[in-house]
mmCIF file of C-alpha atoms in Angstrom:
data_model
loop_
_atom_site.group_PDB
_atom_site.id
_atom_site.type_symbol
_atom_site.label_atom_id
_atom_site.label_comp_id
_atom_site.label_asym_id
_atom_site.label_seq_id
_atom_site.Cartn_x
_atom_site.Cartn_y
_atom_site.Cartn_z
ATOM 1 C CA MET A 1 101.495 113.277 81.926
ATOM 2 C CA SER A 2 102.950 109.806 82.267
ATOM 3 C CA ILE A 3 105.646 110.927 84.877
ATOM 4 C CA GLU A 4 104.401 112.129 88.222
ATOM 5 C CA PRO A 5 105.683 115.649 88.711
ATOM 6 C CA ARG A 6 106.809 117.162 91.790
ATOM 7 C CA HIS A 7 104.896 120.353 92.667
ATOM 8 C CA THR A 8 106.266 123.164 95.117
ATOM 9 C CA HIS A 9 105.810 126.755 95.786
ATOM 10 C CA VAL A 10 108.627 129.239 96.060
ATOM 11 C CA SER A 11 108.097 132.574 97.619
ATOM 12 C CA ILE A 12 109.957 135.498 96.083
ATOM 13 C CA ALA A 13 109.036 138.978 97.241
ATOM 14 C CA ASP A 14 105.367 139.376 96.622
ATOM 15 C CA VAL A 15 105.080 136.315 94.430
ATOM 16 C CA SER A 16 104.573 132.593 95.159
ATOM 17 C CA LEU A 17 105.818 130.824 92.196
ATOM 18 C CA HIS A 18 104.290 127.255 91.215
ATOM 19 C CA VAL A 19 107.280 125.112 90.382
ATOM 20 C CA VAL A 20 106.819 121.686 88.680
ATOM 21 C CA GLU A 21 109.822 119.341 88.328
ATOM 22 C CA VAL A 22 110.553 116.021 86.911
ATOM 23 C CA GLY A 23 113.674 113.876 86.416
ATOM 24 C CA ASP A 24 116.779 113.356 88.441
ATOM 25 C CA PRO A 25 117.213 116.222 90.800
ATOM 26 C CA ARG A 26 121.048 115.784 90.344
ATOM 27 C CA GLY A 27 120.817 115.907 86.557
ATOM 28 C CA LYS A 28 121.605 118.811 84.261
ATOM 29 C CA PRO A 29 118.947 121.478 84.827
ATOM 30 C CA PHE A 30 116.453 122.826 82.269
ATOM 31 C CA LEU A 31 114.078 125.634 83.206
ATOM 32 C CA PHE A 32 111.103 126.221 81.062
ATOM 33 C CA LEU A 33 109.067 129.507 80.764
ATOM 34 C CA HIS A 34 105.799 129.375 79.022
ATOM 35 C CA GLY A 35 104.125 132.123 76.889
ATOM 36 C CA TRP A 36 100.586 133.421 76.226
ATOM 37 C CA PRO A 37 97.890 131.955 76.434
ATOM 38 C CA GLU A 38 99.453 128.976 78.120
ATOM 39 C CA SER A 39 100.728 127.670 81.421
ATOM 40 C CA TRP A 40 103.330 125.344 82.885
ATOM 41 C CA ARG A 41 101.410 122.464 81.171
ATOM 42 C CA ALA A 42 102.618 123.674 77.735
ATOM 43 C CA TRP A 43 105.779 121.774 78.590
ATOM 44 C CA GLU A 44 104.233 118.499 79.747
ATOM 45 C CA GLY A 45 105.094 116.700 76.482
ATOM 46 C CA VAL A 46 108.691 118.005 76.504
ATOM 47 C CA MET A 47 108.942 117.101 80.296
ATOM 48 C CA ASP A 48 107.782 113.493 79.547
ATOM 49 C CA VAL A 49 110.429 112.921 76.924
ATOM 50 C CA ALA A 50 113.337 114.806 78.759
ATOM 51 C CA ALA A 51 112.745 113.358 82.292
ATOM 52 C CA ALA A 52 114.864 110.268 81.537
ATOM 53 C CA ASP A 53 118.099 112.217 81.293
ATOM 54 C CA ALA A 54 117.560 115.679 82.797
ATOM 55 C CA ARG A 55 116.308 117.626 85.703
ATOM 56 C CA VAL A 56 113.349 119.405 84.109
ATOM 57 C CA ILE A 57 111.651 122.323 85.709
ATOM 58 C CA ALA A 58 108.567 124.473 84.608
ATOM 59 C CA ILE A 59 106.734 127.221 86.325
ATOM 60 C CA ASP A 60 103.598 129.246 86.058
ATOM 61 C CA LEU A 61 104.582 132.788 85.299
ATOM 62 C CA PRO A 62 103.538 135.261 88.103
ATOM 63 C CA GLY A 63 99.980 135.773 88.493
ATOM 64 C CA ILE A 64 98.982 132.831 86.090
ATOM 65 C CA GLY A 65 97.774 129.407 87.055
ATOM 66 C CA GLU A 66 98.951 128.447 90.489
ATOM 67 C CA SER A 67 101.454 131.111 90.913
ATOM 68 C CA VAL A 68 100.053 133.784 93.173
ATOM 69 C CA GLY A 69 100.956 137.363 92.993
ATOM 70 C CA ALA A 70 101.935 139.251 89.915
ATOM 71 C CA VAL A 71 104.681 141.536 88.559
ATOM 72 C CA PRO A 72 102.599 144.635 87.998
ATOM 73 C CA GLY A 73 103.087 145.934 84.371
ATOM 74 C CA GLY A 74 104.469 142.854 82.959
ATOM 75 C CA SER A 75 107.940 144.133 82.466
ATOM 76 C CA LYS A 76 110.145 141.206 81.032
ATOM 77 C CA LEU A 77 113.154 142.416 82.894
ATOM 78 C CA ARG A 78 111.133 142.427 86.306
ATOM 79 C CA LEU A 79 110.129 139.027 85.446
ATOM 80 C CA ALA A 80 113.503 137.897 84.723
ATOM 81 C CA GLU A 81 114.512 139.205 88.089
ATOM 82 C CA VAL A 82 111.980 136.822 89.751
ATOM 83 C CA VAL A 83 113.289 133.989 87.481
ATOM 84 C CA HIS A 84 116.839 134.795 88.582
ATOM 85 C CA GLU A 85 115.884 134.640 92.230
ATOM 86 C CA LEU A 86 114.243 131.192 91.573
ATOM 87 C CA VAL A 87 117.497 130.023 89.931
ATOM 88 C CA ARG A 88 119.352 131.174 93.016
ATOM 89 C CA ARG A 89 117.166 129.497 95.319
ATOM 90 C CA LEU A 90 117.134 126.203 93.660
ATOM 91 C CA GLU A 91 121.038 126.491 93.309
ATOM 92 C CA LEU A 92 120.847 125.722 89.495
ATOM 93 C CA THR A 93 124.156 125.471 87.791
ATOM 94 C CA ASP A 94 124.942 124.700 84.198
ATOM 95 C CA LEU A 95 121.502 125.673 83.502
ATOM 96 C CA THR A 96 119.751 125.896 80.089
ATOM 97 C CA LEU A 97 116.887 128.521 80.316
ATOM 98 C CA VAL A 98 114.162 128.037 77.723
ATOM 99 C CA GLY A 99 111.371 130.383 76.943
ATOM 100 C CA HIS A 100 108.406 130.203 74.562
ATOM 101 C CA ASP A 101 106.547 133.187 73.273
ATOM 102 C CA ALA A 102 106.389 135.733 76.024
ATOM 103 C CA GLY A 103 108.517 133.378 78.009
ATOM 104 C CA GLY A 104 111.185 133.783 75.365
ATOM 105 C CA MET A 105 111.180 137.545 75.838
ATOM 106 C CA ILE A 106 111.738 136.938 79.496
ATOM 107 C CA ALA A 107 114.640 134.530 78.679
ATOM 108 C CA TYR A 108 116.171 137.226 76.461
ATOM 109 C CA ALA A 109 116.003 139.855 79.275
ATOM 110 C CA TYR A 110 117.621 137.176 81.469
ATOM 111 C CA LEU A 111 120.485 136.605 79.212
ATOM 112 C CA ARG A 112 121.223 140.287 78.899
ATOM 113 C CA ARG A 113 120.866 141.027 82.450
ATOM 114 C CA TYR A 114 122.638 138.052 84.140
ATOM 115 C CA ASP A 115 125.629 135.903 83.675
ATOM 116 C CA ASP A 116 124.758 132.840 85.741
ATOM 117 C CA VAL A 117 122.963 130.922 82.955
ATOM 118 C CA ALA A 118 124.960 128.480 80.713
ATOM 119 C CA ARG A 119 122.860 128.827 77.614
ATOM 120 C CA VAL A 120 119.367 130.041 76.511
ATOM 121 C CA VAL A 121 116.749 128.820 73.990
ATOM 122 C CA ILE A 122 114.304 131.174 72.802
ATOM 123 C CA MET A 123 111.219 129.846 70.796
ATOM 124 C CA ASN A 124 108.553 131.134 68.508
ATOM 125 C CA THR A 125 108.661 134.765 69.333
ATOM 126 C CA VAL A 126 109.993 138.157 68.229
ATOM 127 C CA ILE A 127 112.025 140.291 70.789
ATOM 128 C CA PRO A 128 110.713 143.780 71.620
ATOM 129 C CA GLY A 129 113.113 146.289 70.124
ATOM 130 C CA VAL A 130 115.044 143.536 68.151
ATOM 131 C CA ALA A 131 114.408 143.156 64.499
ATOM 132 C CA PRO A 132 112.157 142.215 62.852
ATOM 133 C CA TRP A 133 110.166 143.813 65.921
ATOM 134 C CA SER A 134 108.874 146.831 63.844
ATOM 135 C CA ASP A 135 107.778 144.728 60.900
ATOM 136 C CA VAL A 136 105.854 142.404 63.228
ATOM 137 C CA LEU A 137 104.059 145.378 64.975
ATOM 138 C CA ALA A 138 103.051 146.543 61.444
ATOM 139 C CA ASN A 139 101.621 143.268 60.443
ATOM 140 C CA PRO A 140 97.727 143.488 60.466
ATOM 141 C CA TYR A 141 97.642 139.692 61.162
ATOM 142 C CA ILE A 142 99.259 140.477 64.545
ATOM 143 C CA TRP A 143 96.107 142.491 65.584
ATOM 144 C CA HIS A 144 96.113 141.015 69.162
ATOM 145 C CA PHE A 145 99.275 142.953 70.148
ATOM 146 C CA GLY A 146 97.453 146.112 70.098
ATOM 147 C CA PHE A 147 94.190 144.801 71.413
ATOM 148 C CA HIS A 148 95.895 143.273 74.397
ATOM 149 C CA THR A 149 97.640 146.584 75.216
ATOM 150 C CA VAL A 150 94.331 148.367 75.754
ATOM 151 C CA THR A 151 93.503 149.171 79.464
ATOM 152 C CA ALA A 152 90.875 146.913 80.967
ATOM 153 C CA LEU A 153 88.919 146.108 77.825
ATOM 154 C CA PRO A 154 90.435 142.699 77.008
ATOM 155 C CA GLU A 155 89.743 141.534 80.477
ATOM 156 C CA ILE A 156 86.040 142.513 79.998
ATOM 157 C CA LEU A 157 85.558 140.818 76.744
ATOM 158 C CA VAL A 158 87.560 137.795 77.304
ATOM 159 C CA GLN A 159 86.377 136.996 80.979
ATOM 160 C CA GLY A 160 83.995 134.032 80.746
ATOM 161 C CA HIS A 161 85.144 133.128 77.167
ATOM 162 C CA GLN A 162 88.838 132.225 77.770
ATOM 163 C CA ALA A 163 88.398 128.830 76.162
ATOM 164 C CA GLU A 164 86.804 130.167 72.902
ATOM 165 C CA TYR A 165 89.361 133.038 72.719
ATOM 166 C CA PHE A 166 92.394 130.991 73.350
ATOM 167 C CA ASP A 167 91.097 128.184 71.026
ATOM 168 C CA TYR A 168 91.221 130.762 68.283
ATOM 169 C CA PHE A 169 94.998 131.150 68.594
ATOM 170 C CA TYR A 170 95.670 127.396 68.905
ATOM 171 C CA ASP A 171 93.724 126.687 65.822
ATOM 172 C CA VAL A 172 95.037 129.481 63.647
ATOM 173 C CA LEU A 173 98.736 129.401 64.681
ATOM 174 C CA SER A 174 99.251 125.501 64.812
ATOM 175 C CA VAL A 175 99.880 123.294 61.693
ATOM 176 C CA ASP A 176 97.873 120.711 63.118
ATOM 177 C CA PRO A 177 95.510 122.078 65.891
ATOM 178 C CA ALA A 178 94.548 118.691 67.222
ATOM 179 C CA ARG A 179 98.132 118.390 68.659
ATOM 180 C CA ILE A 180 97.097 120.756 71.357
ATOM 181 C CA THR A 181 94.849 118.455 73.213
ATOM 182 C CA PRO A 182 91.523 119.251 74.723
ATOM 183 C CA GLU A 183 93.016 118.442 78.108
ATOM 184 C CA SER A 184 95.860 120.996 77.503
ATOM 185 C CA ARG A 185 93.411 123.696 76.221
ATOM 186 C CA ARG A 186 91.149 123.282 79.347
ATOM 187 C CA ALA A 187 94.181 123.491 81.627
ATOM 188 C CA HIS A 188 95.408 126.828 80.149
ATOM 189 C CA ALA A 189 91.957 128.209 80.090
ATOM 190 C CA VAL A 190 91.724 127.456 83.871
ATOM 191 C CA ALA A 191 95.008 129.050 84.464
ATOM 192 C CA TYR A 192 93.603 132.321 83.307
ATOM 193 C CA ASP A 193 90.265 131.891 85.072
ATOM 194 C CA GLY A 194 90.255 134.881 87.283
ATOM 195 C CA ASP A 195 90.540 138.651 86.480
ATOM 196 C CA ALA A 196 93.924 139.057 88.116
ATOM 197 C CA ALA A 197 95.336 136.115 85.893
ATOM 198 C CA LEU A 198 93.917 137.671 82.735
ATOM 199 C CA THR A 199 95.554 140.941 83.694
ATOM 200 C CA ALA A 200 98.841 139.105 84.441
ATOM 201 C CA GLY A 201 98.538 137.665 80.787
ATOM 202 C CA PHE A 202 97.592 140.909 79.140
ATOM 203 C CA ASP A 203 100.251 142.852 81.046
ATOM 204 C CA LEU A 204 102.784 140.862 79.066
ATOM 205 C CA TYR A 205 101.692 142.864 76.092
ATOM 206 C CA ARG A 206 101.158 146.042 77.868
ATOM 207 C CA ALA A 207 104.835 146.119 78.837
ATOM 208 C CA PHE A 208 106.179 145.825 75.205
ATOM 209 C CA GLY A 209 107.061 149.560 75.089
ATOM 210 C CA GLN A 210 109.276 149.284 78.182
ATOM 211 C CA ASP A 211 110.728 145.947 77.014
ATOM 212 C CA ALA A 212 111.796 147.649 73.752
ATOM 213 C CA ARG A 213 113.456 150.378 75.719
ATOM 214 C CA ASP A 214 115.162 147.988 78.050
ATOM 215 C CA ASN A 215 116.450 145.917 75.116
ATOM 216 C CA ALA A 216 117.673 148.933 73.252
ATOM 217 C CA ALA A 217 119.784 149.788 76.369
ATOM 218 C CA PHE A 218 121.156 146.349 76.570
ATOM 219 C CA ALA A 219 122.237 146.465 72.959
ATOM 220 C CA GLU A 220 124.082 149.757 73.517
ATOM 221 C CA ALA A 221 125.766 148.214 76.712
ATOM 222 C CA GLY A 222 127.672 145.798 74.457
ATOM 223 C CA PRO A 223 127.536 142.106 73.298
ATOM 224 C CA VAL A 224 127.053 139.049 75.388
ATOM 225 C CA SER A 225 128.653 135.709 74.856
ATOM 226 C CA THR A 226 125.870 133.429 76.425
ATOM 227 C CA PRO A 227 125.085 130.823 73.706
ATOM 228 C CA LEU A 228 121.484 131.232 72.312
ATOM 229 C CA LEU A 229 119.414 128.839 70.279
ATOM 230 C CA TYR A 230 116.484 130.390 68.472
ATOM 231 C CA LEU A 231 113.743 128.048 67.236
ATOM 232 C CA ARG A 232 110.709 128.510 65.024
ATOM 233 C CA GLY A 233 108.170 126.164 63.633
ATOM 234 C CA ASP A 234 108.579 125.933 59.941
ATOM 235 C CA GLY A 235 104.700 126.493 59.434
ATOM 236 C CA GLU A 236 104.826 129.627 61.468
ATOM 237 C CA GLY A 237 105.896 132.060 58.880
ATOM 238 C CA GLY A 238 108.629 134.685 59.021
ATOM 239 C CA ASP A 239 112.152 134.471 57.782
ATOM 240 C CA ILE A 240 114.338 132.863 60.400
ATOM 241 C CA ALA A 241 117.316 134.596 58.860
ATOM 242 C CA THR A 242 115.814 137.999 59.524
ATOM 243 C CA TYR A 243 115.492 137.014 63.140
ATOM 244 C CA ALA A 244 118.926 135.744 63.398
ATOM 245 C CA GLN A 245 120.227 139.064 61.858
ATOM 246 C CA GLY A 246 118.334 140.858 64.577
ATOM 247 C CA PHE A 247 119.908 138.963 67.496
ATOM 248 C CA ARG A 248 123.401 139.450 66.051
ATOM 249 C CA GLU A 249 122.909 143.127 65.392
ATOM 250 C CA SER A 250 121.828 143.499 69.077
ATOM 251 C CA GLY A 251 124.922 141.860 70.372
ATOM 252 C CA ILE A 252 124.380 138.060 70.538
ATOM 253 C CA GLN A 253 127.716 136.625 69.755
ATOM 254 C CA HIS A 254 127.132 132.900 69.781
ATOM 255 C CA LEU A 255 123.759 132.144 68.037
ATOM 256 C CA THR A 256 122.338 128.938 66.566
ATOM 257 C CA THR A 257 118.998 128.737 64.766
ATOM 258 C CA ALA A 258 116.781 125.832 63.702
ATOM 259 C CA LEU A 259 113.231 125.340 62.202
ATOM 260 C CA VAL A 260 111.177 122.627 63.874
ATOM 261 C CA PRO A 261 109.649 120.643 60.956
ATOM 262 C CA GLY A 262 105.735 120.300 60.435
ATOM 263 C CA VAL A 263 104.702 122.678 63.350
ATOM 264 C CA GLY A 264 103.476 126.216 63.910
ATOM 265 C CA HIS A 265 103.713 128.594 66.847
ATOM 266 C CA PHE A 266 103.155 126.179 69.638
ATOM 267 C CA ALA A 267 106.045 123.890 68.675
ATOM 268 C CA GLN A 268 106.600 122.484 72.191
ATOM 269 C CA GLU A 269 102.932 121.301 72.215
ATOM 270 C CA GLU A 270 102.905 120.329 68.598
ATOM 271 C CA ALA A 271 106.097 118.206 68.413
ATOM 272 C CA PRO A 272 107.498 117.760 71.946
ATOM 273 C CA ALA A 273 110.061 115.017 71.008
ATOM 274 C CA GLN A 274 111.494 117.126 68.142
ATOM 275 C CA VAL A 275 111.753 120.163 70.302
ATOM 276 C CA TRP A 276 113.519 118.446 73.171
ATOM 277 C CA LYS A 277 115.966 116.786 70.715
ATOM 278 C CA LEU A 278 116.873 120.310 69.504
ATOM 279 C CA ILE A 279 117.343 121.560 73.040
ATOM 280 C CA HIS A 280 119.177 118.592 74.404
ATOM 281 C CA ASP A 281 121.745 118.611 71.430
ATOM 282 C CA PHE A 282 122.208 122.275 71.927
ATOM 283 C CA ALA A 283 122.897 121.836 75.635
ATOM 284 C CA ALA A 284 125.479 119.234 75.034
ATOM 285 C CA GLY A 285 127.500 121.978 73.325
ATOM 286 C CA PRO A 286 129.708 124.574 74.834
ATOM 287 C CA ALA A 287 128.305 126.736 77.796
ATOM 288 C CA ALA A 288 128.830 130.348 78.363
ATOM 289 C CA SER A 289 132.265 131.375 79.692
ATOM 290 C CA HIS A 290 131.904 134.357 81.972
#
């Protein structure tokens, strides 16, 4: 990373969150949530580009990397509660919350539960209980969703083989796997080095049933006006219009979608400058009015 980041730890209940920040502390804030199998370092490229004109913050999700303590069960709503408390502690206003993969699921739970975020960006993921969720679960190529929900077995089989196992996903789900550098791959593997970190990661999947129930309840509670940008890599597969329809049917009133050209699932690592431009331009638009 070309810009020296500021590292702190913030204690929230039973969790000590590892918080990494670059840019002007007085600038417009952006908070980034990583997915699986990644860590805060997934955002290093974006943070490098963004630091010149924003306050950019990334965290290790609870139990992963240098964040100590977990949210047992991996519920995205419970994780959103931790993120919400961090937002309160850091006194972030006019905030853009960005989540990739499982981090996007947390960002979705946040925007449904809280009204103190100006806008939300969700990247490269499907939301439990929101179409096309059922189609994704039925897709045999998404085999790892089922495997990761099995109790204890994924930890037993993956422990000691994190690098090789994670490489499979980087290589299969990226348009150009070389864009996910050896340094980044090593850092992510280290972030899941211990049994507790592996469990925190797999619990993100084990919570999908509860997440779907929570999101169904949110949809029944009524619409939300927080602006949402949904991003997918154009090499990732899936019809973005289907995802857009699912968001609108679940009550998202102000939705923007965009495809990131030339990338797959790990868009923020494959094309950080393009991803930042899309996020930056979106954040320049209207914020939520609560």
